[in-house]
Coordinates of C-alpha atoms in Angstrom, one line a residue:
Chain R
X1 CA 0.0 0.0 0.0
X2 CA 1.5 3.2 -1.2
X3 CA -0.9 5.5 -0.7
X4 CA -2.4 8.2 -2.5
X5 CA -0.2 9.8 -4.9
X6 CA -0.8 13.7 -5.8
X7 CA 1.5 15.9 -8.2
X8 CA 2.7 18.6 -7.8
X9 CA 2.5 19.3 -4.3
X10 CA 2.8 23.0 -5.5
X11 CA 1.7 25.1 -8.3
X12 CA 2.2 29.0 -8.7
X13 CA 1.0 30.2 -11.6
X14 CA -0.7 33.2 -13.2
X15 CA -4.2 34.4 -13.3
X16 CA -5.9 33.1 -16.6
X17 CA -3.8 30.4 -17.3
X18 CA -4.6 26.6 -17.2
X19 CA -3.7 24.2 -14.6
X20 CA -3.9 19.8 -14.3
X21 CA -3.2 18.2 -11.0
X22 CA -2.9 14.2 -10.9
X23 CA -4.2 11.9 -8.5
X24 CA -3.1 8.1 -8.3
X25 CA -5.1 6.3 -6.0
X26 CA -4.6 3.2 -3.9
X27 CA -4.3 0.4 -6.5
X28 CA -7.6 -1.6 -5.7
X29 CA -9.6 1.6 -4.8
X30 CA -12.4 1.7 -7.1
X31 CA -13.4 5.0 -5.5
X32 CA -11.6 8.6 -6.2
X33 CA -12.7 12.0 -4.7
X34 CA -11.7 15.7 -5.4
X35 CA -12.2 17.7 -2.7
X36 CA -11.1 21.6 -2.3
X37 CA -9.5 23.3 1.4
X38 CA -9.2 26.5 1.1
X39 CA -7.2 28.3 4.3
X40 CA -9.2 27.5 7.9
X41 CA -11.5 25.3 6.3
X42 CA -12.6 22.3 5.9
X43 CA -12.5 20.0 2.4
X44 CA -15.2 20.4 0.3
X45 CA -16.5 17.7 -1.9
X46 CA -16.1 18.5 -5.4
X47 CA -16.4 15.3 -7.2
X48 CA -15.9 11.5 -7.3
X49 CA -15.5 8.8 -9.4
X50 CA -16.5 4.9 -9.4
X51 CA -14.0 3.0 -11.6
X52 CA -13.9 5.6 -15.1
X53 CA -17.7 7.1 -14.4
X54 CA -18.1 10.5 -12.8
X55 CA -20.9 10.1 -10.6
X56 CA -21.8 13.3 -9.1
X57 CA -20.2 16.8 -9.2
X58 CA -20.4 19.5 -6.4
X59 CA -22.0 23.2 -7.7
X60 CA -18.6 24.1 -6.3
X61 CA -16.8 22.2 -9.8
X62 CA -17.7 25.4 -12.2
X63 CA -17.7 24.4 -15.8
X64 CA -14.0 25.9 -15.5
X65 CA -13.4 22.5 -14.3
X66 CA -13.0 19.5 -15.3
X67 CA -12.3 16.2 -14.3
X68 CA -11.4 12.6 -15.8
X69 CA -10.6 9.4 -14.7
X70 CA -9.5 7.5 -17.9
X71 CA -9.4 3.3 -17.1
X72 CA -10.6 3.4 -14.1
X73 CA -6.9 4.3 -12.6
X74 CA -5.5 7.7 -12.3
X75 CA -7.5 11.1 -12.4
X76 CA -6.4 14.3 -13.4
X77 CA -8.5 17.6 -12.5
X78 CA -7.8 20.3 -14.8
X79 CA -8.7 24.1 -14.4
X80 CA -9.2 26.6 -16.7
X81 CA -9.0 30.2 -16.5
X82 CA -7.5 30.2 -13.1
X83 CA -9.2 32.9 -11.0
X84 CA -8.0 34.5 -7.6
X85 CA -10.8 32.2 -5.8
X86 CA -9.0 29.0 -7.3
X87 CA -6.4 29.6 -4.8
X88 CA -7.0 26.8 -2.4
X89 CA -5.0 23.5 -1.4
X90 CA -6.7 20.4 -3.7
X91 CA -6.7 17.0 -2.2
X92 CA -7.3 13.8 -3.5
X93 CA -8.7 10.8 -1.5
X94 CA -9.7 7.2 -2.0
X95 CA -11.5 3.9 -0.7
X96 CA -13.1 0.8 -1.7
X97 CA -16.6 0.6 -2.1
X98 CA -18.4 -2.3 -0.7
X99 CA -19.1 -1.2 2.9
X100 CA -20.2 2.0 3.6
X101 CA -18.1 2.7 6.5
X102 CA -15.0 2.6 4.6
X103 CA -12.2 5.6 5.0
X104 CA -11.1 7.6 2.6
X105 CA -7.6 7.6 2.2
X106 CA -5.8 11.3 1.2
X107 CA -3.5 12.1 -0.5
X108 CA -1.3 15.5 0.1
X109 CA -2.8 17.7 -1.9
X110 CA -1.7 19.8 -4.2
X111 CA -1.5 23.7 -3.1
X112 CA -2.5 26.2 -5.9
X113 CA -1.7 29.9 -5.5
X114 CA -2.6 31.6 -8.6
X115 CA -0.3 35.6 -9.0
Chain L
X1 CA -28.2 18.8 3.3
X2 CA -26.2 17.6 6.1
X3 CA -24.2 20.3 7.9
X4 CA -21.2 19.6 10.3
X5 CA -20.4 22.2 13.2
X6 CA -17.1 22.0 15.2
X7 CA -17.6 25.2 17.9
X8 CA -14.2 25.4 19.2
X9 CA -12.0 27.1 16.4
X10 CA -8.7 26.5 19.1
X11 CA -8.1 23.9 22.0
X12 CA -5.1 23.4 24.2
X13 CA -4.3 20.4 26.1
X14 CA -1.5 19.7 28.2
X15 CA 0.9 16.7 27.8
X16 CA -0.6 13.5 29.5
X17 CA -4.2 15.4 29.9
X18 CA -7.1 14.4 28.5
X19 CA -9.2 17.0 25.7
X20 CA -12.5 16.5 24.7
X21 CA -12.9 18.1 21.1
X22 CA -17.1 19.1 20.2
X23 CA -18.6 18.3 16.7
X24 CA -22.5 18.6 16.1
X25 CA -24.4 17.7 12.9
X26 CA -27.7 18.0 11.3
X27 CA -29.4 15.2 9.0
X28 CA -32.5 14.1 8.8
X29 CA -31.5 10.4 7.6
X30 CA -31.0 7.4 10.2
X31 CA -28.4 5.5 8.4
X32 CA -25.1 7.9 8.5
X33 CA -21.4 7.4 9.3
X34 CA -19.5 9.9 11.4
X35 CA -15.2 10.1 11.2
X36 CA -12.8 12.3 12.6
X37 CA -10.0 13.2 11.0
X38 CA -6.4 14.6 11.8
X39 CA -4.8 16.7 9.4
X40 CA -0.9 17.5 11.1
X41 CA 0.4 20.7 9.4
X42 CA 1.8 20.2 6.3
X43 CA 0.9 16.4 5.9
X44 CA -1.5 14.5 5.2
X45 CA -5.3 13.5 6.5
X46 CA -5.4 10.8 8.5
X47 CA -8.6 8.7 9.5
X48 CA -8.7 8.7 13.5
X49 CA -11.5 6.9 14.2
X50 CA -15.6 6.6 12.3
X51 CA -18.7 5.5 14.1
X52 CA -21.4 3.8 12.4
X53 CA -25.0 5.0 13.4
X54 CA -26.7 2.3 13.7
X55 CA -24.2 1.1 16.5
X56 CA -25.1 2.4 20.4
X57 CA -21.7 1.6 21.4
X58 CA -18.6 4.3 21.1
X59 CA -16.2 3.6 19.1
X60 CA -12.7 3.4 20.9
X61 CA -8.8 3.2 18.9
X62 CA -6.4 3.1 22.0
X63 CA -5.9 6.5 23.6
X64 CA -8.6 8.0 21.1
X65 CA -12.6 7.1 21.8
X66 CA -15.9 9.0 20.8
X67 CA -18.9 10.0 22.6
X68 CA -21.7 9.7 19.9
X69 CA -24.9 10.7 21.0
X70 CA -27.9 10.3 18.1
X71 CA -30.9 11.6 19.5
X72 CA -28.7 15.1 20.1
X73 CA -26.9 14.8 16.8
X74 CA -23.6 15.0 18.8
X75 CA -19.9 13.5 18.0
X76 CA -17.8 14.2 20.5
X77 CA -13.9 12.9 20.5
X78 CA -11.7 11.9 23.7
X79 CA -8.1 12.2 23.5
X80 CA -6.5 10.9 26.5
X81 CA -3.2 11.1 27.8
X82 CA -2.5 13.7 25.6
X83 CA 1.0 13.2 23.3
X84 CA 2.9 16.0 21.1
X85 CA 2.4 14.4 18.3
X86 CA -1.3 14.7 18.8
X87 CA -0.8 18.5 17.7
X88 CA -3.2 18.8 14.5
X89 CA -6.3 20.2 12.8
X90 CA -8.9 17.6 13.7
X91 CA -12.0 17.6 11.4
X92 CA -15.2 16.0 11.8
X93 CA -16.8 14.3 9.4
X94 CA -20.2 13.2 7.7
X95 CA -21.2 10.6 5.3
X96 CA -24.8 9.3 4.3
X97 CA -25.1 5.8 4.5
X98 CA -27.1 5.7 1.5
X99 CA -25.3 3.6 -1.3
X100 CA -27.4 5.5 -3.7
X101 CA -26.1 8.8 -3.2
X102 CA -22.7 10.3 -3.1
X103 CA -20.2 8.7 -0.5
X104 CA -18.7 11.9 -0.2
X105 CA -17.7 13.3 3.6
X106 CA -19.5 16.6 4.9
X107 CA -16.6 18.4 7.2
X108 CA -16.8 20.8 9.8
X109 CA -14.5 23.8 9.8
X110 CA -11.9 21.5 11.8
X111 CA -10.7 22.4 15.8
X112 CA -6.9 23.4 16.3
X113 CA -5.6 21.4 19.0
X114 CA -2.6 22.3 20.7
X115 CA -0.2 19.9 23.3
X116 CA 1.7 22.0 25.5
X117 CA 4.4 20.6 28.1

């Protein structure tokens, strides 16, 4: 068990531009959330996968977002258009579906400061 | 939709003490699961310890144990004999146990716990 993998652990980069994060999960995690911690706060769900299907997105993902989770493996989440707002620490988590009291396991996040 | 509340922004405890951290939440579903996390600075979350709600007993992991009380909506964590390393954000955390909806975790704004010597 590796854990969950994030990169980059950082990202600075300018207002308007386009970012992608990657995720790798724990190998036989079917499951794979995006969540968003922004500074004294807690994570906030923005979307999850079951195997390669998307299956629900928070209002938080704007449709500057997107997110893809080709083969049922890795995901990336890519943003568009950084704004100020997107400045916020992006973390990763994953478990195996079967019981519903399974963790989620995190990753460390990536931290995006957008100039 | 389910909120989470965690009233106490900053806690201290010292070394070898015992701290009682506060969480509340508000659902109107019976079949839930309730987790607090740890989240040291800089690294990673760690699970702590989860409670299903359909179990009356408290859920106990060696020094850490939870006081879950349904009826008041209440998810209270026990840290006891109080270690450095204990020095984190702890969040708390909310998930439906309804297979048909998201598994995503509801978390509260987190408590700041401090160990002192």
């Amino acid at each position: 068990d590796t854990g969950v993998s994030q990169d980059p652990r950082h990202k600075i980069t300018k207002r308007g531009q386009n970012v992608t994060f990657r995720c790798d999960p724990i190998s036989e995690h079917n499951r794979l959330y995006w969540y968003r911690q922004t500074l004294g706060q807690g994570p906030e769900f923005l979307t999850y996968f079951q195997n390669e299907a998307q299956l629900e997105k928070s209002r938080l993902l704007s449709d500057r977002f997107s997110a893809e989770r080709p083969k049922g493996s890795f995901s990336t989440l890519e943003i568009q258009r950084t704004e100020q707002g997107d400045s916020a620490m992006y973390l990763c988590a994953s478990s195996l579906e079967g019981m519903g009291n399974q963790p989620q396991h995190f990753g460390d996040g990536t931290r995006l400061s957008i100039l | 939709a389910q909120t989470v509340t965690q009233s106490q922004p900053e806690m201290s405890v010292q070394e070898a003490e015992t701290v009682t951290l506060s969480c509340t939440y508000d659902t109107s579903e019976s079949d839930y699961y309730l987790f607090w996390y740890k989240q040291p600075p800089s690294r990673q979350m760690i699970l702590v310890i989860r409670q299903e709600a359909y179990k009356q007993q408290n859920a106990t992991e060696n020094r850490f144990s939870v006081n879950f009380q349904k009826a008041a909506k209440s998810f209270s964590l026990k840290i006891s004999d109080s270690q450095l390393g204990d020095a984190a954000m702890y969040f708390c955390a909310y998930r439906s146990g309804n297979t048909g909806t998201a598994s995503k975790l509801t978390f509260g704004t987190g408590t700041r716990l401090q160990v002192t010597l």
